Every structure is written in C-alpha cells, then in structure tokens.
Coordinates of C-alpha atoms in Angstrom, one line a residue:
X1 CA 39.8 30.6 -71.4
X2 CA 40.1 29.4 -67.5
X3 CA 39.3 31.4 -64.8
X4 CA 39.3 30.6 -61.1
X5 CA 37.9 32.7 -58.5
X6 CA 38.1 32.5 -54.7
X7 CA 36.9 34.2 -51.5
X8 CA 39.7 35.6 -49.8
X9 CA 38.3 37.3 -46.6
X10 CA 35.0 38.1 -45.5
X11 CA 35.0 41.2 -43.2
X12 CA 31.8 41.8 -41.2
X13 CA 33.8 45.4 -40.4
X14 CA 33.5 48.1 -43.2
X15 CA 37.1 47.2 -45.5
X16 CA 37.2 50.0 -48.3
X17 CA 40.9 49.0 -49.1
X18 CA 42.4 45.7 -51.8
X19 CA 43.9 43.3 -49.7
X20 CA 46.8 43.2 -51.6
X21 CA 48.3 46.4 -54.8
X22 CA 47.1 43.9 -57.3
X23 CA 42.9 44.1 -56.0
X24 CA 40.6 46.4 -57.4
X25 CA 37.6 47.7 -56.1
X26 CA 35.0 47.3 -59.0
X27 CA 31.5 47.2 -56.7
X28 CA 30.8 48.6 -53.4
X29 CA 27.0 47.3 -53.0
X30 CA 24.8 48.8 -49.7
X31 CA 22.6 45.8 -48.7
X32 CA 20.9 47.2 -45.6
X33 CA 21.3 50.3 -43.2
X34 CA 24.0 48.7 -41.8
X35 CA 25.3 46.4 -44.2
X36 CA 27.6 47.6 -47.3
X37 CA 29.4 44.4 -49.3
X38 CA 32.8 45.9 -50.9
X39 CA 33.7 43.0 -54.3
X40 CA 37.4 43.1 -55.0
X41 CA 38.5 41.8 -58.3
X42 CA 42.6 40.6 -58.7
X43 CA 43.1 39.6 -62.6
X44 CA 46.3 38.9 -65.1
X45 CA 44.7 38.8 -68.3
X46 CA 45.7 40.0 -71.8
X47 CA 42.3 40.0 -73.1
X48 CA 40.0 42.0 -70.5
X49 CA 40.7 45.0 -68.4
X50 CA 39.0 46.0 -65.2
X51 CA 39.1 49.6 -66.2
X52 CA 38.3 49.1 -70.3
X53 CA 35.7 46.9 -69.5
X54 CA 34.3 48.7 -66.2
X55 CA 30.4 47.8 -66.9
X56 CA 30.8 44.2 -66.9
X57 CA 33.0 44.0 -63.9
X58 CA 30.2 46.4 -62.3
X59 CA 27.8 44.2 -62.8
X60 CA 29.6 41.2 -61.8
X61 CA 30.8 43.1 -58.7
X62 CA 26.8 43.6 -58.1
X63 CA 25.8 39.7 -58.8
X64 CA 28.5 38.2 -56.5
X65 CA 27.4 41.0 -53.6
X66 CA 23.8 40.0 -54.3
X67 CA 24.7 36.1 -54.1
X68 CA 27.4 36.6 -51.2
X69 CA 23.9 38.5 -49.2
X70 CA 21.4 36.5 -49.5
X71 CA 24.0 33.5 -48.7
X72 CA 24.9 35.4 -45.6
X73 CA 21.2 35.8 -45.0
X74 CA 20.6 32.5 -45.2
X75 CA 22.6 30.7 -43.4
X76 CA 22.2 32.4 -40.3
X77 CA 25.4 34.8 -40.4
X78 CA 23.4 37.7 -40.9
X79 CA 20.3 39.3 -39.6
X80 CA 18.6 42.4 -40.8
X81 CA 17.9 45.1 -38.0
X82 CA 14.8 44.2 -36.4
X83 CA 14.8 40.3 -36.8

C-alpha cells in the first residue's frame, strides 16, 4: 500500500475550513492559549474511511499536530506567551 502525504499550507491565522471539498477535518488540537493546530486529511482509498475509521485518523490528526508544535517550537517560528 503507498501513501504519500504533504503539507499544504501552514496558517499562523485560525483556518477551521478544508482547503479544498475533498479535505476533512479529522483533529483540531489547542497547543497553547493562543495557539490551536487544525490537521486536514484529503484521501482516495478503497480500503480505509475517514469517517469508519474515525479513531485512527483522530489520533493521527493528534500525532502530526503534536510533531508539527514542537517543530514550530523549535525552530524558532513559534514562541509561547511569555518567552
């Protein structure tokens, strides 16, 4: 099975909309008071569903927030309130 992934966007505003009718939402994570990461999932498979299979896309929406954070954090693009 291949699967490919890619970064489309990265909005430092507050984007609770796809980017395009074929994105789902499947995580909105809040990192911060001020910082909320929204994961948008586009897939054409036979096999999964992002509905049917809702838990694992949760979680996965929840690991690539977590990852996409603390990558933020650490290079320098984003500071937490006080710092």
């Amino acid at each position: 099975m291949g699967m490919t992934a890619e970064a489309n966007e990265i909005f430092h505003e507050k984007p609770f909309f796809p980017f395009t009718e074929k994105e789902e939402l499947i995580r909105n994570v809040r990192m911060s008071e001020n910082f909320t990461l929204s994961v948008y999932l586009s897939m054409d498979s036979d096999q999964y569903s992002i509905k049917g299979d809702r838990p694992f896309f949760h979680l996965l929406g929840t690991l690539i927030a977590e990852k996409l954070f603390h990558s933020l954090l650490i290079s320098g693009n984003l500071s937490l309130p006080g710092k």
